[in-house]
PDB file of C-alpha atoms (C1' of nucleotides) in Angstrom:
ATOM      1  CA  MET A   1      57.733 155.762  49.569  1.00  0.00           C
ATOM      2  CA  PRO A   2      55.885 158.016  47.569  1.00  0.00           C
ATOM      3  CA  GLU A   3      56.583 161.664  47.625  1.00  0.00           C
ATOM      4  CA  LEU A   4      55.077 164.307  45.409  1.00  0.00           C
ATOM      5  CA  PRO A   5      56.589 163.165  42.075  1.00  0.00           C
ATOM      6  CA  GLU A   6      55.555 159.549  42.584  1.00  0.00           C
ATOM      7  CA  VAL A   7      52.011 160.514  43.568  1.00  0.00           C
ATOM      8  CA  GLU A   8      51.814 162.856  40.589  1.00  0.00           C
ATOM      9  CA  THR A   9      52.913 159.989  38.350  1.00  0.00           C
ATOM     10  CA  VAL A  10      50.225 157.719  39.766  1.00  0.00           C
ATOM     11  CA  VAL A  11      47.577 160.383  39.199  1.00  0.00           C
ATOM     12  CA  ARG A  12      48.612 160.953  35.603  1.00  0.00           C
ATOM     13  CA  GLY A  13      48.784 157.217  35.001  1.00  0.00           C
ATOM     14  CA  LEU A  14      45.315 156.577  36.396  1.00  0.00           C
ATOM     15  CA  SER A  15      43.558 159.523  34.840  1.00  0.00           C
ATOM     16  CA  PRO A  16      42.896 158.196  31.321  1.00  0.00           C
ATOM     17  CA  PHE A  17      41.662 154.874  32.669  1.00  0.00           C
ATOM     18  CA  ILE A  18      39.179 156.105  35.246  1.00  0.00           C
ATOM     19  CA  THR A  19      37.966 159.556  34.194  1.00  0.00           C
ATOM     20  CA  GLY A  20      34.342 159.369  33.077  1.00  0.00           C
ATOM     21  CA  GLN A  21      33.989 155.765  34.230  1.00  0.00           C
ATOM     22  CA  ILE A  22      31.283 154.554  36.597  1.00  0.00           C
ATOM     23  CA  VAL A  23      31.972 152.724  39.858  1.00  0.00           C
ATOM     24  CA  GLN A  24      30.495 149.272  40.068  1.00  0.00           C
ATOM     25  CA  ASP A  25      31.803 148.401  43.520  1.00  0.00           C
ATOM     26  CA  ILE A  26      34.346 149.179  46.205  1.00  0.00           C
ATOM     27  CA  VAL A  27      35.896 146.191  47.925  1.00  0.00           C
ATOM     28  CA  THR A  28      37.993 146.170  51.102  1.00  0.00           C
ATOM     29  CA  ASN A  29      39.799 143.057  52.247  1.00  0.00           C
ATOM     30  CA  ARG A  30      40.449 144.110  55.827  1.00  0.00           C
ATOM     31  CA  PRO A  31      38.921 146.689  58.168  1.00  0.00           C
ATOM     32  CA  ASP A  32      41.630 149.308  58.032  1.00  0.00           C
ATOM     33  CA  LEU A  33      44.974 150.620  56.927  1.00  0.00           C
ATOM     34  CA  ARG A  34      46.431 153.202  59.287  1.00  0.00           C
ATOM     35  CA  ILE A  35      42.876 154.167  60.124  1.00  0.00           C
ATOM     36  CA  PRO A  36      39.625 152.302  59.489  1.00  0.00           C
ATOM     37  CA  PHE A  37      38.235 152.435  55.975  1.00  0.00           C
ATOM     38  CA  PRO A  38      35.274 154.826  55.674  1.00  0.00           C
ATOM     39  CA  GLU A  39      31.938 153.167  56.418  1.00  0.00           C
ATOM     40  CA  ASN A  40      30.163 154.780  53.490  1.00  0.00           C
ATOM     41  CA  LEU A  41      32.398 153.601  50.636  1.00  0.00           C
ATOM     42  CA  LYS A  42      29.414 151.849  49.065  1.00  0.00           C
ATOM     43  CA  ASP A  43      27.929 155.310  48.454  1.00  0.00           C
ATOM     44  CA  LEU A  44      30.266 155.460  45.473  1.00  0.00           C
ATOM     45  CA  GLN A  45      28.431 152.678  43.658  1.00  0.00           C
ATOM     46  CA  GLY A  46      26.987 153.984  40.415  1.00  0.00           C
ATOM     47  CA  LYS A  47      28.846 157.283  40.654  1.00  0.00           C
ATOM     48  CA  THR A  48      30.882 158.685  37.771  1.00  0.00           C
ATOM     49  CA  VAL A  49      34.514 159.726  38.177  1.00  0.00           C
ATOM     50  CA  LEU A  50      34.739 163.400  37.271  1.00  0.00           C
ATOM     51  CA  ASN A  51      38.483 163.837  37.643  1.00  0.00           C
ATOM     52  CA  ILE A  52      41.595 162.805  39.544  1.00  0.00           C
ATOM     53  CA  LYS A  53      44.034 165.253  41.081  1.00  0.00           C
ATOM     54  CA  ARG A  54      46.866 165.451  43.585  1.00  0.00           C
ATOM     55  CA  ARG A  55      47.158 167.582  46.717  1.00  0.00           C
ATOM     56  CA  ALA A  56      50.397 167.180  48.687  1.00  0.00           C
ATOM     57  CA  LYS A  57      50.916 163.396  48.730  1.00  0.00           C
ATOM     58  CA  TYR A  58      47.202 162.640  48.481  1.00  0.00           C
ATOM     59  CA  ILE A  59      45.423 161.261  45.437  1.00  0.00           C
ATOM     60  CA  LEU A  60      42.016 162.904  45.128  1.00  0.00           C
ATOM     61  CA  ILE A  61      39.331 161.290  42.998  1.00  0.00           C
ATOM     62  CA  SER A  62      36.236 163.441  42.552  1.00  0.00           C
ATOM     63  CA  PHE A  63      32.824 161.963  41.790  1.00  0.00           C
ATOM     64  CA  GLU A  64      29.464 163.336  40.856  1.00  0.00           C
ATOM     65  CA  ASN A  65      27.423 164.350  43.907  1.00  0.00           C
ATOM     66  CA  SER A  66      30.593 165.980  45.299  1.00  0.00           C
ATOM     67  CA  PHE A  67      32.202 162.888  46.782  1.00  0.00           C
ATOM     68  CA  VAL A  68      35.992 163.047  47.022  1.00  0.00           C
ATOM     69  CA  LEU A  69      37.872 159.787  47.550  1.00  0.00           C
ATOM     70  CA  CYS A  70      41.270 160.528  49.097  1.00  0.00           C
ATOM     71  CA  LEU A  71      44.044 157.948  48.925  1.00  0.00           C
ATOM     72  CA  HIS A  72      47.383 158.248  50.679  1.00  0.00           C
ATOM     73  CA  LEU A  73      50.040 155.676  49.817  1.00  0.00           C
ATOM     74  CA  GLY A  74      51.961 155.973  53.077  1.00  0.00           C
ATOM     75  CA  MET A  75      55.430 154.465  52.909  1.00  0.00           C
ATOM     76  CA  SER A  76      54.822 151.319  50.938  1.00  0.00           C
ATOM     77  CA  GLY A  77      51.612 151.810  48.977  1.00  0.00           C
ATOM     78  CA  THR A  78      51.277 151.186  45.263  1.00  0.00           C
ATOM     79  CA  ILE A  79      48.350 151.271  42.912  1.00  0.00           C
ATOM     80  CA  ARG A  80      47.854 148.682  40.232  1.00  0.00           C
ATOM     81  CA  LEU A  81      45.491 148.902  37.313  1.00  0.00           C
ATOM     82  CA  SER A  82      43.954 145.704  36.110  1.00  0.00           C
ATOM     83  CA  GLY A  83      41.603 145.129  33.236  1.00  0.00           C
ATOM     84  CA  ASN A  84      41.892 141.407  33.499  1.00  0.00           C
ATOM     85  CA  ASN A  85      38.941 139.779  35.212  1.00  0.00           C
ATOM     86  CA  SER A  86      40.831 136.579  35.896  1.00  0.00           C
ATOM     87  CA  GLU A  87      43.753 138.271  37.607  1.00  0.00           C
ATOM     88  CA  SER A  88      43.905 137.046  41.172  1.00  0.00           C
ATOM     89  CA  LEU A  89      44.525 139.190  44.181  1.00  0.00           C
ATOM     90  CA  GLN A  90      48.007 139.516  45.558  1.00  0.00           C
ATOM     91  CA  LYS A  91      49.186 139.701  49.114  1.00  0.00           C
ATOM     92  CA  HIS A  92      48.410 143.132  50.646  1.00  0.00           C
ATOM     93  CA  ASP A  93      45.787 144.070  48.060  1.00  0.00           C
ATOM     94  CA  HIS A  94      43.619 145.842  50.626  1.00  0.00           C
ATOM     95  CA  PHE A  95      41.334 148.111  48.642  1.00  0.00           C
ATOM     96  CA  LEU A  96      39.768 147.794  45.180  1.00  0.00           C
ATOM     97  CA  MET A  97      37.694 150.170  43.125  1.00  0.00           C
ATOM     98  CA  ILE A  98      35.948 148.207  40.399  1.00  0.00           C
ATOM     99  CA  LEU A  99      34.590 150.144  37.448  1.00  0.00           C
ATOM    100  CA  GLN A 100      31.670 149.135  35.275  1.00  0.00           C
ATOM    101  CA  ASN A 101      33.929 148.714  32.261  1.00  0.00           C
ATOM    102  CA  GLY A 102      35.881 146.020  34.114  1.00  0.00           C
ATOM    103  CA  THR A 103      38.874 148.123  35.109  1.00  0.00           C
ATOM    104  CA  LYS A 104      40.062 147.569  38.651  1.00  0.00           C
ATOM    105  CA  VAL A 105      42.089 150.057  40.653  1.00  0.00           C
ATOM    106  CA  ILE A 106      43.953 148.006  43.246  1.00  0.00           C
ATOM    107  CA  PHE A 107      45.597 149.596  46.308  1.00  0.00           C
ATOM    108  CA  ASN A 108      48.366 147.376  47.657  1.00  0.00           C
ATOM    109  CA  ASP A 109      50.129 148.403  50.871  1.00  0.00           C
ATOM    110  CA  PRO A 110      52.341 145.953  52.825  1.00  0.00           C
ATOM    111  CA  ARG A 111      53.106 148.256  55.732  1.00  0.00           C
ATOM    112  CA  ARG A 112      49.583 149.621  55.920  1.00  0.00           C
ATOM    113  CA  PHE A 113      50.700 153.183  56.582  1.00  0.00           C
ATOM    114  CA  GLY A 114      48.357 154.266  53.835  1.00  0.00           C
ATOM    115  CA  MET A 115      44.985 155.903  54.281  1.00  0.00           C
ATOM    116  CA  VAL A 116      41.610 156.100  52.566  1.00  0.00           C
ATOM    117  CA  LEU A 117      39.158 158.917  53.231  1.00  0.00           C
ATOM    118  CA  LEU A 118      35.790 159.657  51.682  1.00  0.00           C
ATOM    119  CA  LEU A 119      34.826 163.305  52.057  1.00  0.00           C
ATOM    120  CA  LYS A 120      32.291 165.671  50.605  1.00  0.00           C
ATOM    121  CA  GLU A 121      33.774 168.461  48.555  1.00  0.00           C
ATOM    122  CA  GLU A 122      32.422 171.091  50.937  1.00  0.00           C
ATOM    123  CA  ASP A 123      34.093 169.438  53.962  1.00  0.00           C
ATOM    124  CA  PHE A 124      37.396 168.834  52.249  1.00  0.00           C
ATOM    125  CA  SER A 125      39.319 171.935  53.275  1.00  0.00           C
ATOM    126  CA  PHE A 126      38.223 171.595  56.899  1.00  0.00           C
ATOM    127  CA  HIS A 127      39.410 168.036  57.288  1.00  0.00           C
ATOM    128  CA  PRO A 128      42.430 167.620  59.631  1.00  0.00           C
ATOM    129  CA  SER A 129      44.440 166.032  56.830  1.00  0.00           C
ATOM    130  CA  PHE A 130      44.073 169.053  54.597  1.00  0.00           C
ATOM    131  CA  LYS A 131      43.327 172.154  56.641  1.00  0.00           C
ATOM    132  CA  ASN A 132      46.924 172.769  57.697  1.00  0.00           C
ATOM    133  CA  LEU A 133      48.700 171.893  54.467  1.00  0.00           C
ATOM    134  CA  GLY A 134      51.142 174.482  53.191  1.00  0.00           C
ATOM    135  CA  PRO A 135      51.364 175.575  49.561  1.00  0.00           C
ATOM    136  CA  GLU A 136      52.181 173.231  46.724  1.00  0.00           C
ATOM    137  CA  PRO A 137      55.890 173.546  45.956  1.00  0.00           C
ATOM    138  CA  LEU A 138      55.209 173.857  42.239  1.00  0.00           C
ATOM    139  CA  SER A 139      52.678 176.650  42.702  1.00  0.00           C
ATOM    140  CA  PRO A 140      53.463 180.389  42.590  1.00  0.00           C
ATOM    141  CA  ASP A 141      52.430 180.628  46.270  1.00  0.00           C
ATOM    142  CA  PHE A 142      55.662 178.863  47.139  1.00  0.00           C
ATOM    143  CA  SER A 143      58.265 181.585  46.720  1.00  0.00           C
ATOM    144  CA  GLY A 144      61.589 182.526  48.245  1.00  0.00           C
ATOM    145  CA  SER A 145      60.004 185.288  50.274  1.00  0.00           C
ATOM    146  CA  TYR A 146      57.261 182.931  51.487  1.00  0.00           C
ATOM    147  CA  LEU A 147      59.771 180.328  52.627  1.00  0.00           C
ATOM    148  CA  TYR A 148      61.950 182.986  54.227  1.00  0.00           C
ATOM    149  CA  ALA A 149      58.974 184.343  56.167  1.00  0.00           C
ATOM    150  CA  SER A 150      57.792 180.850  57.144  1.00  0.00           C
ATOM    151  CA  CYS A 151      61.191 179.953  58.550  1.00  0.00           C
ATOM    152  CA  LYS A 152      61.782 183.227  60.341  1.00  0.00           C
ATOM    153  CA  GLY A 153      62.528 182.536  64.000  1.00  0.00           C
ATOM    154  CA  LYS A 154      62.673 178.779  63.495  1.00  0.00           C
ATOM    155  CA  THR A 155      65.440 177.184  65.505  1.00  0.00           C
ATOM    156  CA  SER A 156      64.981 173.772  63.943  1.00  0.00           C
ATOM    157  CA  SER A 157      66.908 172.728  60.850  1.00  0.00           C
ATOM    158  CA  ILE A 158      66.027 173.604  57.290  1.00  0.00           C
ATOM    159  CA  LYS A 159      65.579 169.894  56.651  1.00  0.00           C
ATOM    160  CA  GLN A 160      62.927 169.695  59.370  1.00  0.00           C
ATOM    161  CA  ALA A 161      61.235 172.796  58.022  1.00  0.00           C
ATOM    162  CA  LEU A 162      60.991 171.404  54.498  1.00  0.00           C
ATOM    163  CA  LEU A 163      59.595 168.113  55.788  1.00  0.00           C
ATOM    164  CA  ASP A 164      56.917 170.009  57.708  1.00  0.00           C
ATOM    165  CA  GLN A 165      53.805 169.746  55.536  1.00  0.00           C
ATOM    166  CA  ARG A 166      52.476 172.990  57.037  1.00  0.00           C
ATOM    167  CA  VAL A 167      55.423 174.871  55.555  1.00  0.00           C
ATOM    168  CA  VAL A 168      55.332 173.253  52.137  1.00  0.00           C
ATOM    169  CA  SER A 169      53.311 170.215  51.164  1.00  0.00           C
ATOM    170  CA  GLY A 170      54.427 167.128  49.312  1.00  0.00           C
ATOM    171  CA  LEU A 171      58.150 167.006  50.052  1.00  0.00           C
ATOM    172  CA  GLY A 172      59.550 163.919  51.765  1.00  0.00           C
ATOM    173  CA  ASN A 173      62.904 162.686  52.954  1.00  0.00           C
ATOM    174  CA  ILE A 174      64.376 161.918  49.535  1.00  0.00           C
ATOM    175  CA  TYR A 175      63.580 165.092  47.675  1.00  0.00           C
ATOM    176  CA  VAL A 176      64.463 167.308  50.633  1.00  0.00           C
ATOM    177  CA  CYS A 177      67.928 165.732  50.656  1.00  0.00           C
ATOM    178  CA  GLU A 178      68.235 166.131  46.907  1.00  0.00           C
ATOM    179  CA  ALA A 179      67.047 169.740  46.854  1.00  0.00           C
ATOM    180  CA  LEU A 180      69.325 170.798  49.718  1.00  0.00           C
ATOM    181  CA  PHE A 181      72.245 169.249  47.889  1.00  0.00           C
ATOM    182  CA  LYS A 182      71.375 171.134  44.735  1.00  0.00           C
ATOM    183  CA  ALA A 183      71.016 174.363  46.686  1.00  0.00           C
ATOM    184  CA  GLY A 184      74.295 173.797  48.535  1.00  0.00           C
ATOM    185  CA  ILE A 185      72.672 174.214  51.944  1.00  0.00           C
ATOM    186  CA  HIS A 186      73.721 172.077  54.891  1.00  0.00           C
ATOM    187  CA  PRO A 187      70.726 170.077  56.157  1.00  0.00           C
ATOM    188  CA  LYS A 188      71.490 170.980  59.780  1.00  0.00           C
ATOM    189  CA  ARG A 189      71.533 174.707  59.156  1.00  0.00           C
ATOM    190  CA  LYS A 190      68.939 176.511  61.242  1.00  0.00           C
ATOM    191  CA  ALA A 191      65.910 177.352  59.111  1.00  0.00           C
ATOM    192  CA  GLY A 192      65.690 180.835  60.587  1.00  0.00           C
ATOM    193  CA  ASN A 193      69.284 181.539  59.702  1.00  0.00           C
ATOM    194  CA  ILE A 194      69.160 181.415  55.917  1.00  0.00           C
ATOM    195  CA  ALA A 195      69.285 184.576  53.836  1.00  0.00           C
ATOM    196  CA  LEU A 196      66.462 185.509  51.495  1.00  0.00           C
ATOM    197  CA  LYS A 197      68.720 185.095  48.463  1.00  0.00           C
ATOM    198  CA  ARG A 198      69.557 181.532  49.448  1.00  0.00           C
ATOM    199  CA  MET A 199      65.887 180.785  50.065  1.00  0.00           C
ATOM    200  CA  GLU A 200      65.076 182.016  46.581  1.00  0.00           C
ATOM    201  CA  LYS A 201      67.614 179.649  45.095  1.00  0.00           C
ATOM    202  CA  LEU A 202      66.389 176.822  47.332  1.00  0.00           C
ATOM    203  CA  VAL A 203      62.823 177.279  46.129  1.00  0.00           C
ATOM    204  CA  GLU A 204      63.990 177.176  42.526  1.00  0.00           C
ATOM    205  CA  ASP A 205      66.100 174.077  43.210  1.00  0.00           C
ATOM    206  CA  ILE A 206      63.164 172.344  44.898  1.00  0.00           C
ATOM    207  CA  ARG A 207      61.044 173.019  41.814  1.00  0.00           C
ATOM    208  CA  GLN A 208      63.685 171.743  39.428  1.00  0.00           C
ATOM    209  CA  THR A 209      64.315 168.633  41.510  1.00  0.00           C
ATOM    210  CA  LEU A 210      60.611 167.789  41.583  1.00  0.00           C
ATOM    211  CA  GLU A 211      60.028 168.548  37.921  1.00  0.00           C
ATOM    212  CA  LYS A 212      62.933 166.388  36.867  1.00  0.00           C
ATOM    213  CA  ALA A 213      61.591 163.514  38.966  1.00  0.00           C
ATOM    214  CA  ILE A 214      58.083 163.936  37.575  1.00  0.00           C
ATOM    215  CA  LYS A 215      59.558 163.801  34.093  1.00  0.00           C
ATOM    216  CA  ALA A 216      61.392 160.592  34.988  1.00  0.00           C
ATOM    217  CA  GLY A 217      58.113 159.202  36.318  1.00  0.00           C
ATOM    218  CA  GLY A 218      56.379 160.196  33.134  1.00  0.00           C
ATOM    219  CA  SER A 219      58.848 158.287  31.036  1.00  0.00           C
ATOM    220  CA  SER A 220      58.449 155.259  33.268  1.00  0.00           C
ATOM    221  CA  LEU A 221      54.700 155.575  32.672  1.00  0.00           C
ATOM    222  CA  LYS A 222      55.164 154.222  29.188  1.00  0.00           C
ATOM    223  CA  ASP A 223      55.708 150.853  30.808  1.00  0.00           C
ATOM    224  CA  TYR A 224      52.316 151.127  32.450  1.00  0.00           C
ATOM    225  CA  ALA A 225      50.376 152.328  29.441  1.00  0.00           C
ATOM    226  CA  HIS A 226      49.196 148.783  29.047  1.00  0.00           C
ATOM    227  CA  VAL A 227      46.850 148.017  31.875  1.00  0.00           C
ATOM    228  CA  ASP A 228      48.378 145.834  34.600  1.00  0.00           C
ATOM    229  CA  GLY A 229      51.297 147.938  35.723  1.00  0.00           C
ATOM    230  CA  SER A 230      52.055 148.937  39.236  1.00  0.00           C
ATOM    231  CA  LEU A 231      51.992 152.651  39.739  1.00  0.00           C
ATOM    232  CA  GLY A 232      53.996 153.914  42.647  1.00  0.00           C
ATOM    233  CA  TYR A 233      57.708 153.680  42.754  1.00  0.00           C
ATOM    234  CA  PHE A 234      59.797 154.287  39.767  1.00  0.00           C
ATOM    235  CA  GLN A 235      63.521 154.020  39.219  1.00  0.00           C
ATOM    236  CA  HIS A 236      65.275 157.303  39.584  1.00  0.00           C
ATOM    237  CA  GLN A 237      68.927 158.051  40.112  1.00  0.00           C
ATOM    238  CA  PHE A 238      69.544 160.185  43.151  1.00  0.00           C
ATOM    239  CA  GLN A 239      72.491 162.533  43.606  1.00  0.00           C
ATOM    240  CA  VAL A 240      72.975 161.995  47.332  1.00  0.00           C
ATOM    241  CA  TYR A 241      70.041 159.993  48.692  1.00  0.00           C
ATOM    242  CA  ASP A 242      71.237 156.499  49.630  1.00  0.00           C
ATOM    243  CA  GLN A 243      74.649 157.299  48.133  1.00  0.00           C
ATOM    244  CA  GLU A 244      76.719 157.225  51.337  1.00  0.00           C
ATOM    245  CA  GLY A 245      80.452 157.168  50.648  1.00  0.00           C
ATOM    246  CA  ARG A 246      80.097 157.912  46.954  1.00  0.00           C
ATOM    247  CA  ALA A 247      81.670 160.956  45.397  1.00  0.00           C
ATOM    248  CA  CYS A 248      78.897 163.451  44.881  1.00  0.00           C
ATOM    249  CA  PRO A 249      78.186 164.207  41.242  1.00  0.00           C
ATOM    250  CA  GLY A 250      79.444 167.434  39.774  1.00  0.00           C
ATOM    251  CA  CYS A 251      81.400 168.185  42.892  1.00  0.00           C
ATOM    252  CA  THR A 252      85.129 168.748  42.861  1.00  0.00           C
ATOM    253  CA  CYS A 253      85.629 167.744  46.455  1.00  0.00           C
ATOM    254  CA  ASP A 254      88.276 165.184  47.253  1.00  0.00           C
ATOM    255  CA  THR A 255      86.391 162.015  48.117  1.00  0.00           C
ATOM    256  CA  LEU A 256      89.360 160.535  49.938  1.00  0.00           C
ATOM    257  CA  LYS A 257      89.566 163.564  52.185  1.00  0.00           C
ATOM    258  CA  THR A 258      85.870 164.171  52.848  1.00  0.00           C
ATOM    259  CA  GLY A 259      84.602 160.620  52.614  1.00  0.00           C
ATOM    260  CA  GLY A 260      82.154 161.631  49.903  1.00  0.00           C
ATOM    261  CA  VAL A 261      78.427 161.691  50.585  1.00  0.00           C
ATOM    262  CA  GLN A 262      77.736 161.431  54.311  1.00  0.00           C
ATOM    263  CA  ARG A 263      74.776 159.966  56.139  1.00  0.00           C
ATOM    264  CA  ILE A 264      73.587 161.484  59.388  1.00  0.00           C
ATOM    265  CA  VAL A 265      70.367 161.050  61.353  1.00  0.00           C
ATOM    266  CA  GLN A 266      68.015 163.957  61.999  1.00  0.00           C
ATOM    267  CA  SER A 267      64.916 163.337  64.080  1.00  0.00           C
ATOM    268  CA  GLY A 268      65.385 159.647  63.526  1.00  0.00           C
ATOM    269  CA  ARG A 269      65.556 159.859  59.760  1.00  0.00           C
ATOM    270  CA  SER A 270      68.507 159.505  57.418  1.00  0.00           C
ATOM    271  CA  THR A 271      69.934 162.590  55.814  1.00  0.00           C
ATOM    272  CA  PHE A 272      72.429 162.342  52.978  1.00  0.00           C
ATOM    273  CA  PHE A 273      74.589 165.303  52.031  1.00  0.00           C
ATOM    274  CA  CYS A 274      77.994 166.436  50.797  1.00  0.00           C
ATOM    275  CA  PRO A 275      79.908 168.125  53.630  1.00  0.00           C
ATOM    276  CA  GLU A 276      82.103 169.924  51.124  1.00  0.00           C
ATOM    277  CA  LYS A 277      79.437 171.431  48.925  1.00  0.00           C
ATOM    278  CA  GLN A 278      76.703 172.063  51.500  1.00  0.00           C
ATOM    279  CA  ASN A 279      77.241 174.654  54.193  1.00  0.00           C
TER     280      ASN A 279
ATOM    281  C1'  DC B   1      53.383 176.820  70.189  1.00  0.00           C
ATOM    282  C1'  DG B   2      58.003 174.241  68.997  1.00  0.00           C
ATOM    283  C1'  DG B   3      60.664 170.254  68.804  1.00  0.00           C
ATOM    284  C1'  DC B   4      61.378 165.561  69.256  1.00  0.00           C
ATOM    285  C1'  DA B   5      60.733 160.512  70.033  1.00  0.00           C
ATOM    286  C1'  DA B   6      57.669 156.920  69.517  1.00  0.00           C
ATOM    287  C1'  DA B   7      54.109 154.474  67.396  1.00  0.00           C
ATOM    288  C1'  DC B   8      51.739 152.404  63.564  1.00  0.00           C
ATOM    289  C1'  DC B   9      53.268 147.722  60.126  1.00  0.00           C
ATOM    290  C1'  DT B  10      55.781 144.362  56.963  1.00  0.00           C
ATOM    291  C1'  DG B  11      59.692 143.260  54.116  1.00  0.00           C
ATOM    292  C1'  DC B  12      64.346 143.131  52.861  1.00  0.00           C
ATOM    293  C1'  DG B  13      69.296 142.917  53.025  1.00  0.00           C
ATOM    294  C1'  DA B  14      73.402 142.380  55.888  1.00  0.00           C
ATOM    295  C1'  DG B  15      75.822 139.802  59.048  1.00  0.00           C
ATOM    296  C1'  DC B  16      76.588 135.843  61.781  1.00  0.00           C
TER     297       DC B  16
ATOM    298  C1'  DT C   1      69.923 127.694  55.207  1.00  0.00           C
ATOM    299  C1'  DG C   2      68.124 130.341  58.860  1.00  0.00           C
ATOM    300  C1'  DC C   3      68.109 133.439  62.415  1.00  0.00           C
ATOM    301  C1'  DT C   4      68.413 138.335  64.282  1.00  0.00           C
ATOM    302  C1'  DC C   5      69.103 143.118  63.631  1.00  0.00           C
ATOM    303  C1'  DG C   6      68.630 147.420  61.536  1.00  0.00           C
ATOM    304  C1'  DC C   7      66.563 149.959  58.284  1.00  0.00           C
ATOM    305  C1'  DA C   8      62.872 151.764  55.028  1.00  0.00           C
ATOM    306  C1'  DG C   9      60.219 156.997  50.870  1.00  0.00           C
ATOM    307  C1'  DG C  10      54.842 159.197  56.049  1.00  0.00           C
ATOM    308  C1'  DT C  11      51.895 160.987  59.457  1.00  0.00           C
ATOM    309  C1'  DT C  12      50.005 161.421  64.009  1.00  0.00           C
ATOM    310  C1'  DT C  13      50.254 161.563  68.916  1.00  0.00           C
ATOM    311  C1'  DG C  14      51.897 162.625  73.177  1.00  0.00           C
ATOM    312  C1'  DC C  15      55.384 164.349  76.065  1.00  0.00           C
ATOM    313  C1'  DC C  16      58.541 167.902  77.584  1.00  0.00           C
TER     314       DC C  16
END
DNA sequence: CGGCAAACCTGCGAGC
DNA sequence: TGCTCGCAGGTTTGCC
């Protein structure tokens, strides 16, 4: 599920509850998710949480002694905060971080596409999961000229390019569809065949799409301010994603003629777009 | 190297 | 009600 805005929402939701707290124990209820859990998770016992951040779709929790716990929610992962000692575990609660003040951070992941890594700060940027990540889409490094240069010569589609975490990190299927709609660019257009001006607008539209979603996540956070909420998905109305056949919002195209929002498959994944507005 | 399909898993809704 | 099928927001691997 979770793309950049959802992960950002989880990070912001967790931060006030775990920052400065001390780990009592780490508990795993099975040997692995997509990959085996790290063998040295118990090294976190007694360590203080310094801060929690996001990089791409990873949640990064930094501890004293330079440990960095990296959590990836995969497709179906959610994180639940519990301060209630009597709360029982639910199905697919695979990983728990228990703090000395009684707070539990519970990682639930039915499909087990998620991932947990425990790295040292100094090894972080060399790890395969991080060494090839492109710039954060909300950072100044991600500009129209950067994207134009990155896509130069690419024969694959702009949708593929934006999903490539080496080009830009944190975008997933939903927000790529939404941003391309906003930018009016056809998802099948060759990435190397888009003018600099259009790339500049695309970059701006990606930013606005993400920021709007983060804001929506922030407002849904109110529901989780009381410990016990699930952090992960939040309700958000999409313009084209999963809207096949609907008239696209703010578009004057004749739905009867164009069929409204269309769904196609690119590299095995659904793409939603408006054939009238996106070219 | 680039591009693409397949693989990893469970759950859910649609259709019969 | 219950079965099967298709589909799902991510990443990695292996094959051309």
